[in-house]
Short mmCIF file of C-alpha atoms and ligand atoms in Angstrom, two decimals:
data_model
loop_
_atom_site.label_atom_id
_atom_site.label_comp_id
_atom_site.label_asym_id
_atom_site.label_seq_id
_atom_site.Cartn_x
_atom_site.Cartn_y
_atom_site.Cartn_z
CA UNK A 1 21.20 13.85 -59.19
CA UNK A 2 19.01 15.51 -60.77
CA UNK A 3 18.62 19.81 -58.33
CA UNK A 4 15.20 18.39 -57.66
CA UNK A 5 16.25 15.82 -56.42
CA UNK A 6 19.21 16.88 -54.67
CA UNK A 7 16.79 19.33 -52.75
CA UNK A 8 13.65 17.22 -51.78
CA UNK A 9 16.56 15.53 -50.03
CA UNK A 10 17.74 18.36 -48.65
CA UNK A 11 14.62 19.37 -47.13
CA UNK A 12 13.69 16.10 -46.20
CA UNK A 13 16.86 15.78 -43.91
CA UNK A 14 16.67 19.66 -42.73
CA UNK A 15 12.59 18.75 -41.84
CA UNK A 16 14.35 15.52 -40.02
CA UNK A 17 16.43 17.50 -37.72
CA UNK A 18 14.07 20.02 -37.50
CA UNK A 19 11.47 17.09 -35.92
CA UNK A 20 14.36 16.28 -33.77
CA UNK A 21 15.82 19.93 -32.80
CA UNK A 22 11.65 19.93 -31.62
CA UNK A 23 11.37 16.15 -30.00
CA UNK A 24 15.17 17.32 -28.15
CA UNK A 25 13.56 20.58 -26.36
CA UNK A 26 10.26 18.63 -25.20
CA UNK A 27 12.49 15.50 -23.92
CA UNK A 28 14.53 18.80 -22.57
CA UNK A 29 11.32 21.07 -21.40
CA UNK A 30 9.92 17.21 -20.24
CA UNK A 31 13.75 16.55 -18.47
CA UNK A 32 13.83 19.92 -16.09
CA UNK A 33 9.48 20.02 -15.59
CA UNK A 34 10.98 16.96 -13.87
CA UNK A 35 13.71 18.14 -12.11
CA UNK A 36 11.11 20.77 -10.22
CA UNK A 37 8.66 18.64 -9.25
CA UNK A 38 11.32 15.74 -7.68
CA UNK A 39 13.18 19.76 -6.47
CA UNK A 40 10.29 20.26 -4.45
CA UNK A 41 9.33 17.15 -3.64
CA UNK A 42 12.78 16.71 -2.30
CA UNK A 43 12.96 20.00 -0.42
CA UNK A 44 9.03 18.86 1.25
CA UNK A 45 10.81 16.03 2.68
CA UNK A 46 14.31 17.40 4.01
CA UNK A 47 11.33 20.39 5.74
CA UNK A 48 8.93 17.72 7.12
CA UNK A 49 11.77 15.61 8.03
CA UNK A 50 11.59 14.17 11.67
CA UNK A 51 14.10 12.25 13.26
CA UNK A 52 13.83 10.88 16.31
CA UNK A 53 15.87 13.20 17.98
CA UNK A 54 13.77 15.69 16.97
CA UNK A 55 10.97 13.59 18.04
CA UNK A 56 12.45 13.67 21.94
CA UNK A 57 12.88 17.31 21.92
CA UNK A 58 8.95 17.90 21.19
CA UNK A 59 8.78 15.41 23.62
CA UNK A 60 10.13 16.38 25.63
CA UNK A 61 8.27 20.09 25.54
CA UNK A 62 4.95 18.54 25.40
CA UNK A 63 5.51 17.04 28.78
CA UNK A 64 6.89 20.76 29.97
CA UNK A 65 3.85 22.17 28.27
CA UNK A 66 1.83 19.88 30.04
CA UNK A 67 3.47 20.95 33.18
CA UNK A 68 3.07 23.84 33.10
CA UNK A 69 -0.66 23.68 31.90
CA UNK A 70 -0.88 22.30 35.24
CA UNK A 71 -0.08 24.98 37.27
CA UNK A 72 -1.66 27.75 35.52
CA UNK A 73 -5.17 29.24 36.36
CA UNK A 74 -5.21 31.02 33.71
CA UNK A 75 -7.89 28.54 31.67
CA UNK A 76 -9.48 31.55 29.50
CA UNK A 77 -7.81 31.97 25.45
CA UNK A 78 -6.13 35.47 25.23
CA UNK A 79 -5.06 36.50 29.37
CA UNK A 80 -1.49 37.34 29.26
CA UNK A 81 -0.92 33.89 31.37
CA UNK A 82 -2.36 31.70 29.51
CA UNK A 83 -0.81 28.32 28.82
CA UNK A 84 -0.77 26.71 25.29
CA UNK A 85 -1.78 23.81 26.90
CA UNK A 86 -4.85 24.46 28.99
CA UNK A 87 -4.61 20.43 30.72
CA UNK A 88 -8.55 21.57 31.27
CA UNK A 89 -10.02 19.86 34.88
CA UNK A 90 -12.85 18.15 33.93
CA UNK A 91 -14.48 16.72 37.35
CA UNK A 92 -13.54 13.73 36.18
CA UNK A 93 -12.49 11.99 39.52
CA UNK A 94 -14.01 8.48 38.89
CA UNK A 95 -14.03 6.34 35.92
CA UNK A 96 -17.50 4.08 35.22
CA UNK A 97 -16.41 0.43 36.62
CA UNK A 98 -19.67 -1.05 35.56
CA UNK A 99 -22.07 -1.24 37.74
CA UNK A 100 -23.82 1.62 36.62
CA UNK A 101 -27.55 0.08 35.39
CA UNK A 102 -30.61 1.75 33.64
CA UNK A 103 -31.84 3.56 30.76
CA UNK A 104 -28.62 6.58 29.62
CA UNK A 105 -28.82 9.09 26.82
CA UNK A 106 -25.75 10.93 25.20
CA UNK A 107 -25.66 13.89 22.31
CA UNK A 108 -21.98 13.79 20.21
CA UNK A 109 -21.41 17.03 18.88
CA UNK A 110 -17.77 17.65 17.56
CA UNK A 111 -17.81 18.27 14.07
CA UNK A 112 -20.25 18.19 11.17
CA UNK A 113 -21.68 15.18 12.43
CA UNK A 114 -23.26 14.40 15.15
CA UNK A 115 -25.01 11.95 17.09
CA UNK A 116 -27.59 10.43 19.89
CA UNK A 117 -27.29 7.55 21.63
CA UNK A 118 -29.33 5.19 24.33
CA UNK A 119 -28.27 2.93 26.22
CA UNK A 120 -29.65 0.43 28.86
CA UNK A 121 -27.00 -0.58 30.54
CA UNK A 122 -27.28 -3.89 33.40
CA UNK A 123 -24.24 -3.41 35.83
CA UNK A 124 -22.10 -6.05 36.59
CA UNK A 125 -23.16 -9.19 34.98
CA UNK A 126 -25.26 -7.35 31.76
CA UNK A 127 -22.66 -5.05 30.19
CA UNK A 128 -24.71 -3.14 28.56
CA UNK A 129 -27.19 -4.75 27.43
CA UNK A 130 -29.07 -2.66 23.76
CA UNK A 131 -27.77 0.08 22.74
CA UNK A 132 -28.94 1.99 18.88
CA UNK A 133 -27.29 5.47 17.22
CA UNK A 134 -28.08 8.02 14.73
CA UNK A 135 -25.62 10.31 13.49
CA UNK A 136 -27.20 13.71 11.89
CA UNK A 137 -25.03 15.74 9.70
CA UNK A 138 -24.62 19.92 10.94
CA UNK A 139 -26.17 21.95 7.99
CA UNK A 140 -22.65 24.08 6.94
CA UNK A 141 -24.69 27.90 7.81
CA UNK A 142 -25.92 26.47 11.22
CA UNK A 143 -21.82 26.59 12.34
CA UNK A 144 -21.36 30.57 12.10
CA UNK A 145 -25.09 31.18 12.72
CA UNK A 146 -26.37 32.11 15.75
CA UNK A 147 -26.44 30.19 19.39
CA UNK A 148 -30.25 28.63 19.50
CA UNK A 149 -30.43 28.35 15.79
CA UNK A 150 -27.59 25.33 16.26
CA UNK A 151 -29.01 23.90 20.19
CA UNK A 152 -32.85 24.02 18.29
CA UNK A 153 -31.64 22.33 15.86
CA UNK A 154 -29.65 19.94 17.98
CA UNK A 155 -32.74 19.57 20.64
CA UNK A 156 -34.41 19.02 18.01
CA UNK A 157 -33.56 16.30 16.83
CA UNK A 158 -32.82 14.35 20.17
CA UNK A 159 -36.63 14.71 21.28
CA UNK A 160 -36.85 12.58 17.43
CA UNK A 161 -35.00 9.80 18.54
CA UNK A 162 -36.52 10.32 22.28
CA UNK A 163 -39.34 9.16 20.69
CA UNK A 164 -38.63 6.45 18.72
CA UNK A 165 -37.17 4.85 21.94
CA UNK A 166 -38.13 1.07 21.92
CA UNK A 167 -40.68 -0.49 24.64
CA UNK A 168 -36.67 -2.34 25.70
CA UNK A 169 -35.31 -0.13 26.37
CA UNK A 170 -36.51 0.78 30.19
CA UNK A 171 -36.31 4.30 32.43
CA UNK A 172 -36.02 3.46 35.70
CA UNK A 173 -38.87 4.65 37.94
CA UNK A 174 -39.19 7.76 38.57
CA UNK A 175 -36.28 9.06 36.85
CA UNK A 176 -35.67 11.77 34.57
CA UNK A 177 -34.33 10.68 31.30
CA UNK A 178 -30.49 11.68 31.91
CA UNK A 179 -27.68 12.90 29.20
CA UNK A 180 -23.98 12.10 28.71
CA UNK A 181 -23.26 15.54 26.71
CA UNK A 182 -20.03 15.11 24.72
CA UNK A 183 -19.10 18.69 23.51
CA UNK A 184 -15.89 18.13 21.56
CA UNK A 185 -14.27 21.84 21.90
CA UNK A 186 -11.95 23.53 25.08
CA UNK A 187 -14.25 23.98 27.18
CA UNK A 188 -13.46 25.83 31.15
CA UNK A 189 -15.95 23.32 33.72
CA UNK A 190 -17.83 24.65 36.65
CA UNK A 191 -18.22 21.40 37.43
CA UNK A 192 -19.20 17.41 35.65
CA UNK A 193 -22.59 19.51 33.79
CA UNK A 194 -21.31 22.39 33.12
CA UNK A 195 -18.83 24.86 31.80
CA UNK A 196 -17.72 27.35 29.54
CA UNK A 197 -16.26 27.51 25.57
CA UNK A 198 -12.80 28.74 25.69
CA UNK A 199 -13.09 28.59 21.70
CA UNK A 200 -14.71 26.77 18.82
CA UNK A 201 -11.92 25.11 16.82
CA UNK A 202 -12.81 23.28 13.40
CA UNK A 203 -14.30 25.48 11.37
CA UNK A 204 -17.02 26.19 14.24
CA UNK A 205 -17.36 29.96 14.27
CA UNK A 206 -19.83 30.96 16.73
CA UNK A 207 -18.55 33.91 18.40
CA UNK A 208 -21.48 34.98 20.54
CA UNK A 209 -21.09 31.63 22.41
CA UNK A 210 -18.01 31.88 24.13
CA UNK A 211 -17.49 32.29 27.35
CA UNK A 212 -21.43 30.62 27.45
CA UNK A 213 -22.73 27.60 29.91
CA UNK A 214 -22.83 24.72 26.46
CA UNK A 215 -24.84 23.05 29.27
CA UNK A 216 -27.06 25.41 30.27
CA UNK A 217 -27.96 26.04 26.40
CA UNK A 218 -28.37 22.83 25.22
CA UNK A 219 -30.67 22.18 28.53
CA UNK A 220 -32.72 25.32 27.04
CA UNK A 221 -32.92 23.80 24.22
CA UNK A 222 -34.39 20.92 25.51
CA UNK A 223 -36.69 22.56 27.31
CA UNK A 224 -37.98 24.30 24.46
CA UNK A 225 -38.71 21.04 22.65
CA UNK A 226 -40.66 20.40 25.72
CA UNK A 227 -38.61 17.64 26.37
CA UNK A 228 -37.62 16.27 29.94
CA UNK A 229 -34.48 15.52 29.57
CA UNK A 230 -31.30 17.12 31.55
CA UNK A 231 -27.72 16.77 31.13
CA UNK A 232 -26.15 15.58 33.68
CA UNK A 233 -22.80 15.45 32.07
CA UNK A 234 -20.57 17.85 29.77
CA UNK A 235 -18.07 15.35 28.79
CA UNK A 236 -15.09 15.78 25.78
CA UNK A 237 -15.14 13.55 22.88
CA UNK A 238 -11.35 12.44 24.45
CA UNK A 239 -12.88 11.67 27.80
CA UNK A 240 -15.77 10.00 26.80
CA UNK A 241 -13.14 7.61 24.90
CA UNK A 242 -10.96 7.50 27.85
CA UNK A 243 -13.95 6.43 29.90
CA UNK A 244 -15.36 3.32 27.36
CA UNK A 245 -11.61 2.60 27.65
CA UNK A 246 -11.59 2.28 31.18
CA UNK A 247 -15.15 -0.20 31.06
CA UNK A 248 -13.75 -2.74 29.26
CA UNK A 249 -9.98 -2.45 30.28
CA UNK A 250 -8.78 -1.39 33.82
CA UNK A 251 -4.69 -0.94 33.28
CA UNK A 252 -6.61 1.58 30.65
CA UNK A 253 -4.81 5.60 31.42
CA UNK A 254 -4.92 7.86 28.66
CA UNK A 255 -7.17 8.79 24.85
CA UNK A 256 -6.12 10.67 21.98
CA UNK A 257 -8.60 11.23 19.02
CA UNK A 258 -7.42 11.45 15.80
CA UNK A 259 -10.28 12.81 13.35
CA UNK A 260 -10.46 15.64 12.03
CA UNK A 261 -9.07 17.65 15.20
CA UNK A 262 -6.86 16.06 18.02
CA UNK A 263 -6.83 16.44 21.57
CA UNK A 264 -5.23 14.02 24.40
CA UNK A 265 -7.38 13.23 27.51
CA UNK A 266 -5.81 11.40 30.71
CA UNK A 267 -5.53 10.51 34.70
CA UNK A 268 -3.10 12.37 36.86
CA UNK A 269 -3.05 12.68 39.99
CA UNK A 270 -4.77 15.32 41.46
CA UNK A 271 -2.14 16.04 44.41
CA UNK A 272 0.13 16.97 40.95
CA UNK A 273 -2.30 19.61 39.61
CA UNK A 274 -1.09 22.48 41.83
CA UNK A 275 -4.55 24.61 40.02
CA UNK A 276 -6.60 22.43 41.35
CA UNK A 277 -7.72 23.80 44.38
CA UNK A 278 -10.52 22.06 45.58
CA UNK A 279 -10.64 19.44 48.34
CA UNK A 280 -8.91 15.73 46.95
CA UNK A 281 -11.03 13.43 45.27
CA UNK A 282 -11.45 9.48 46.79
CA UNK A 283 -10.56 7.93 44.13
CA UNK A 284 -7.11 10.54 43.76
CA UNK A 285 -7.09 10.95 40.99
CA UNK A 286 -8.21 13.95 38.27
CA UNK A 287 -9.81 12.93 34.68
CA UNK A 288 -7.03 15.83 32.95
CA UNK A 289 -8.45 17.27 29.31
CA UNK A 290 -5.34 18.56 27.95
CA UNK A 291 -6.69 20.28 24.54
CA UNK A 292 -2.94 19.31 22.99
CA UNK A 293 -4.03 20.83 19.55
CA UNK A 294 -2.99 24.31 20.57
CA UNK A 295 0.79 22.85 21.12
CA UNK A 296 3.30 24.62 19.91
CA UNK A 297 7.39 24.56 19.22
CA UNK A 298 10.02 25.92 18.45
CA UNK A 299 10.91 21.91 17.27
CA UNK A 300 8.00 21.04 15.02
CA UNK A 301 9.15 21.42 12.34
CA UNK A 302 7.07 23.94 9.95
CA UNK A 303 7.03 24.63 6.75
CA UNK A 304 5.75 27.65 3.70
CA UNK A 305 2.44 25.00 3.00
CA UNK A 306 2.02 24.60 6.83
CA UNK A 307 2.25 28.91 7.69
CA UNK A 308 0.81 30.13 4.52
CA UNK A 309 -2.06 27.07 5.98
CA UNK A 310 -2.65 29.34 9.34
CA UNK A 311 -2.67 32.69 8.27
CA UNK A 312 -5.77 32.11 6.60
CA UNK A 313 -7.41 29.20 8.63
CA UNK A 314 -10.32 30.95 10.90
CA UNK A 315 -8.64 30.41 13.92
CA UNK A 316 -4.41 32.06 12.70
CA UNK A 317 -2.03 31.66 15.45
CA UNK A 318 -3.91 28.90 17.42
CA UNK A 319 -3.89 24.70 17.32
CA UNK A 320 -0.95 24.32 15.42
CA UNK A 321 -0.37 20.45 16.65
CA UNK A 322 -3.61 20.31 15.29
CA UNK A 323 -3.55 21.75 12.26
CA UNK A 324 0.07 19.58 11.47
CA UNK A 325 -1.55 16.64 12.43
CA UNK A 326 -5.43 16.07 11.54
CA UNK A 327 -8.02 15.60 9.17
CA UNK A 328 -9.23 19.55 8.90
CA UNK A 329 -5.85 19.98 7.72
CA UNK A 330 -3.03 17.14 6.02
CA UNK A 331 -5.38 17.35 2.22
CA UNK A 332 -5.23 20.86 2.61
CA UNK A 333 -1.30 20.91 3.41
CA UNK A 334 -0.99 18.55 -0.06
CA UNK A 335 -2.74 20.44 -1.91
CA UNK A 336 -0.52 23.39 -0.79
CA UNK A 337 2.24 20.96 -2.32
CA UNK A 338 0.37 19.66 -5.16
CA UNK A 339 -0.36 23.85 -6.50
CA UNK A 340 3.77 24.88 -6.13
CA UNK A 341 3.96 21.71 -7.76
CA UNK A 342 1.62 22.61 -9.91
CA UNK A 343 2.69 26.92 -10.85
CA UNK A 344 6.68 25.81 -10.42
CA UNK A 345 7.31 22.62 -12.34
CA UNK A 346 3.81 21.87 -14.41
CA UNK A 347 3.11 18.98 -12.73
CA UNK A 348 -0.38 18.55 -14.57
CA UNK A 349 1.05 19.67 -18.06
CA UNK A 350 1.16 22.89 -18.68
CA UNK A 351 -1.31 24.94 -17.88
CA UNK A 352 -2.47 24.87 -14.08
CA UNK A 353 -5.53 23.10 -12.97
CA UNK A 354 -8.18 26.01 -12.20
CA UNK A 355 -10.17 23.54 -9.02
CA UNK A 356 -6.39 22.95 -7.16
CA UNK A 357 -6.14 26.58 -6.50
CA UNK A 358 -9.63 26.71 -4.36
CA UNK A 359 -8.87 26.09 -0.62
CA UNK A 360 -10.10 22.29 1.44
CA UNK A 361 -11.02 21.83 -1.93
CA UNK A 362 -8.94 18.63 -0.87
CA UNK A 363 -10.12 16.52 1.65
CA UNK A 364 -7.75 14.39 3.96
CA UNK A 365 -10.10 11.71 3.11
CA UNK A 366 -9.41 11.65 -1.12
CA UNK A 367 -5.66 11.48 0.55
CA UNK A 368 -5.81 8.61 2.88
CA UNK A 369 -7.57 7.26 -0.55
CA UNK A 370 -5.30 8.22 -2.99
CA UNK A 371 -2.06 7.31 -1.00
CA UNK A 372 -3.78 3.60 -0.11
CA UNK A 373 -3.90 2.77 -3.93
CA UNK A 374 -2.45 -0.09 -4.39
CA UNK A 375 -3.54 -0.76 -8.29
CA UNK A 376 0.09 -0.90 -9.87
CA UNK A 377 -1.32 1.93 -12.68
CA UNK A 378 -2.13 4.29 -9.82
CA UNK A 379 -5.47 4.27 -10.78
CA UNK A 380 -7.74 5.48 -8.52
CA UNK A 381 -5.29 8.06 -8.44
CA UNK A 382 -6.04 9.22 -11.85
CA UNK A 383 -9.34 9.15 -11.06
CA UNK A 384 -9.60 11.78 -8.39
CA UNK A 385 -7.19 13.75 -9.48
CA UNK A 386 -10.40 13.58 -12.28
CA UNK A 387 -13.33 13.60 -9.60
CA UNK A 388 -11.61 15.82 -7.39
CA UNK A 389 -9.13 18.18 -9.23
CA UNK A 390 -10.99 18.20 -13.14
CA UNK A 391 -7.27 16.52 -14.62
CA UNK A 392 -8.35 14.58 -17.46
CA UNK A 393 -5.71 12.63 -18.02
CA UNK A 394 -2.47 11.53 -15.72
CA UNK A 395 0.52 10.13 -16.00
CA UNK A 396 1.93 7.23 -14.08
CA UNK A 397 5.20 9.09 -12.20
CA UNK A 398 1.89 12.34 -12.46
CA UNK A 399 0.13 9.49 -9.66
CA UNK A 400 3.27 8.52 -8.32
CA UNK A 401 3.71 12.11 -7.40
CA UNK A 402 0.57 12.84 -5.95
CA UNK A 403 1.16 9.99 -3.12
CA UNK A 404 4.92 10.59 -2.49
CA UNK A 405 3.81 14.39 -1.51
CA UNK A 406 0.93 12.18 0.76
CA UNK A 407 3.47 10.47 2.38
CA UNK A 408 5.31 13.10 3.78
CA UNK A 409 2.44 15.00 4.76
CA UNK A 410 0.87 11.75 6.55
CA UNK A 411 4.16 10.15 8.20
CA UNK A 412 5.71 13.73 9.61
CA UNK A 413 2.02 13.37 11.11
CA UNK A 414 1.78 10.16 12.00
CA UNK A 415 5.25 10.90 13.30
CA UNK A 416 4.10 13.69 15.70
CA UNK A 417 1.37 12.35 17.14
CA UNK A 418 3.53 9.30 18.12
CA UNK A 419 5.68 11.92 19.74
CA UNK A 420 2.39 13.35 21.78
CA UNK A 421 1.87 10.14 23.20
CA UNK A 422 5.45 9.61 23.95
CA UNK A 423 5.43 13.07 25.73
CA UNK A 424 2.33 12.05 28.05
CA UNK A 425 3.89 8.70 29.12
CA UNK A 426 7.01 11.25 30.04
CA UNK A 427 4.81 13.23 32.22
CA UNK A 428 3.60 9.86 33.70
CA UNK A 429 6.75 8.16 34.22
CA UNK A 430 5.47 5.37 32.18
CA UNK A 431 8.52 5.23 30.27
CA UNK A 432 10.49 2.88 32.22
CA UNK A 433 10.36 -0.24 31.24
CA UNK A 434 7.79 -0.78 35.22
CA UNK A 435 6.75 -4.65 35.76
CA UNK A 436 4.04 -5.89 36.02
CA UNK A 437 2.94 -2.69 34.87
CA UNK A 438 0.98 -2.28 31.31
CA UNK A 439 -0.12 0.94 29.98
CA UNK A 440 -3.55 1.37 27.65
CA UNK A 441 -4.27 4.03 25.59
CA UNK A 442 -7.13 4.18 23.59
CA UNK A 443 -7.37 5.96 19.98
CA UNK A 444 -10.33 6.45 18.15
CA UNK A 445 -11.16 9.21 15.39
CA UNK A 446 -12.01 8.74 11.15
CA UNK A 447 -7.68 9.54 10.43
CA UNK A 448 -6.87 6.69 13.18
CA UNK A 449 -9.42 4.01 12.13
CA UNK A 450 -9.36 4.39 7.83
CA UNK A 451 -6.03 5.73 7.28
CA UNK A 452 -3.81 2.77 7.79
CA UNK A 453 -0.67 3.86 6.97
CA UNK A 454 -1.08 7.04 9.71
CA UNK A 455 -2.22 4.72 11.89
CA UNK A 456 1.12 2.27 11.57
CA UNK A 457 3.44 4.86 11.11
CA UNK A 458 2.02 6.06 14.18
CA UNK A 459 2.34 2.64 16.12
CA UNK A 460 6.15 2.34 15.33
CA UNK A 461 7.40 5.23 16.24
CA UNK A 462 5.87 5.30 19.66
CA UNK A 463 7.80 1.65 19.65
CA UNK A 464 10.96 2.93 18.06
CA UNK A 465 10.47 6.08 20.49
CA UNK A 466 10.00 3.64 24.20
CA UNK A 467 12.48 0.47 22.94
CA UNK A 468 11.52 -2.84 22.74
CA UNK A 469 10.81 -3.76 26.50
CA UNK A 470 9.09 -0.35 27.46
CA UNK A 471 6.95 -0.72 24.31
CA UNK A 472 5.82 -3.93 25.30
CA UNK A 473 4.60 -2.98 28.17
CA UNK A 474 2.24 -0.48 25.73
CA UNK A 475 -1.57 -0.68 23.65
CA UNK A 476 -2.35 0.95 21.69
CA UNK A 477 -6.38 0.24 21.81
CA UNK A 478 -8.48 1.56 18.79
CA UNK A 479 -12.16 2.83 20.54
CA UNK A 480 -15.10 2.35 18.11
CA UNK A 481 -17.45 5.10 19.23
CA UNK A 482 -16.05 5.06 22.77
CA UNK A 483 -16.34 9.47 22.62
CA UNK A 484 -20.94 8.58 22.87
CA UNK A 485 -20.83 6.00 25.04
CA UNK A 486 -18.48 7.33 27.20
CA UNK A 487 -20.38 10.18 27.83
CA UNK A 488 -23.80 7.23 28.43
CA UNK A 489 -21.38 5.60 31.18
CA UNK A 490 -20.20 9.11 32.76
CA UNK A 491 -24.00 11.02 33.13
CA UNK A 492 -24.63 6.90 34.31
CA UNK A 493 -22.16 7.16 36.90
CA UNK A 494 -22.14 10.79 37.71
CA UNK A 495 -26.08 10.33 38.69
CA UNK A 496 -25.48 7.10 40.65
CA UNK A 497 -22.59 8.89 42.67
CA UNK A 498 -25.01 12.12 43.37
CA UNK A 499 -28.21 9.41 43.90
C1 BGC B 501 -10.87 20.60 20.59
C2 BGC B 501 -10.76 19.07 21.00
C3 BGC B 501 -10.89 18.08 20.64
C4 BGC B 501 -10.08 17.14 19.11
C5 BGC B 501 -11.27 16.47 18.84
C6 BGC B 501 -10.22 19.72 18.76
O1 BGC B 501 -10.24 20.38 17.46
O2 BGC B 501 -10.16 22.13 20.26
O3 BGC B 501 -11.36 20.01 22.27
O4 BGC B 501 -11.15 17.15 21.72
O5 BGC B 501 -10.95 18.44 18.43
O6 BGC B 501 -12.67 16.00 18.24
#
């Protein structure tokens, strides 16, 4: 071999060795990246774990807080003696039975949208003859502006809706139009048709309204529109949902909302409510709005992500349970985990995608669309990551890691929601076998309706907690849009009671 040939061969060997070394280094880096991503995921799984034993502790704590809230007279937000669960007395001591008749309106305000609806009730025989509704989205600036601005906007939409009332709706002779007002925030009620706002949740922050009577404000705005209408019932969305469920199924005893926010209402014996000082209702019962979103306990599995989310939220230290299980927050928790995986394990290649650093950019709707992707190569996850976070291309392994994070967060939320329901059943003594007893719990809200994994996981967890025999007598029933119709039904039944 000539000298040149030897040199060329040596150079080729050297280049091949160098290329192999680069490749080996890349592989090692890759392996390290995945090891670090796997470590973050495993740590998350461990910290979000909800074994049955822990869920039983959560349920016991929920039942104990329910009792404490029912005994505590101080419903204010800041009072030293105030309880974690407000357990608000709703003044609803009888639920619609089906005899209600006439034309009634409802206004359902509880999130970024509100809905107006009307219903023509035909009594025992005809029940709901006709109904229609209209959704309106609330401009973001009105959620933190002035009280009059918000109520004028709502009352104007209501006036438009009333103006479109067709001839097939009939107002009874000499009757003024009656409105059921579903207002899905914590309110201390002073009667069936009055109550003051205790605090805002779900991103609303109109400070001047705290402590104000929300019905009075709405009635004033209705008058400003020149509308001849009166609010005759004020209800939380859980209470409306319970009323609508009871209208079709007499065994309904509780309603749960799993949507932007979360909450539950249930029927209790009035004599078991120490803070109720009014006369015992004829029915002997009272619907309680738990405001369970504010529940917290040392048994809740909280992570660094939950803590950071809470600190940076509009209401730090409050609504801790809500921040674990509801639609306003689960997507944001996922974003925070993915950000850590991007920073510490280069999950999305070397650079952290700038959009991933934007709070609330990933909604729970995005989360469920990615989680429920059934394509073999997780194509939807890839599309969503590109659309929402501007991440151009992702490999299968990255997409799968994203799905895994969604699953951990959703499973924890669903199992904790089941523990909450189990807590209510415990408080009511419906967690044991009782022949002939059927227990119906109505559930509504976007998370329950559209996040199938969440709904199924919640239901199977509740069955496991109850045991086969008891579980066979407990029915979780999806309630569709009951919150508005329930308010109209209550407006009807209370208007008849008064008349
Ligand atoms: C509110 C409750 C409401 C729930 C569901 C919570 O943030 O405090 O009043 O029922 O969201 O809409």
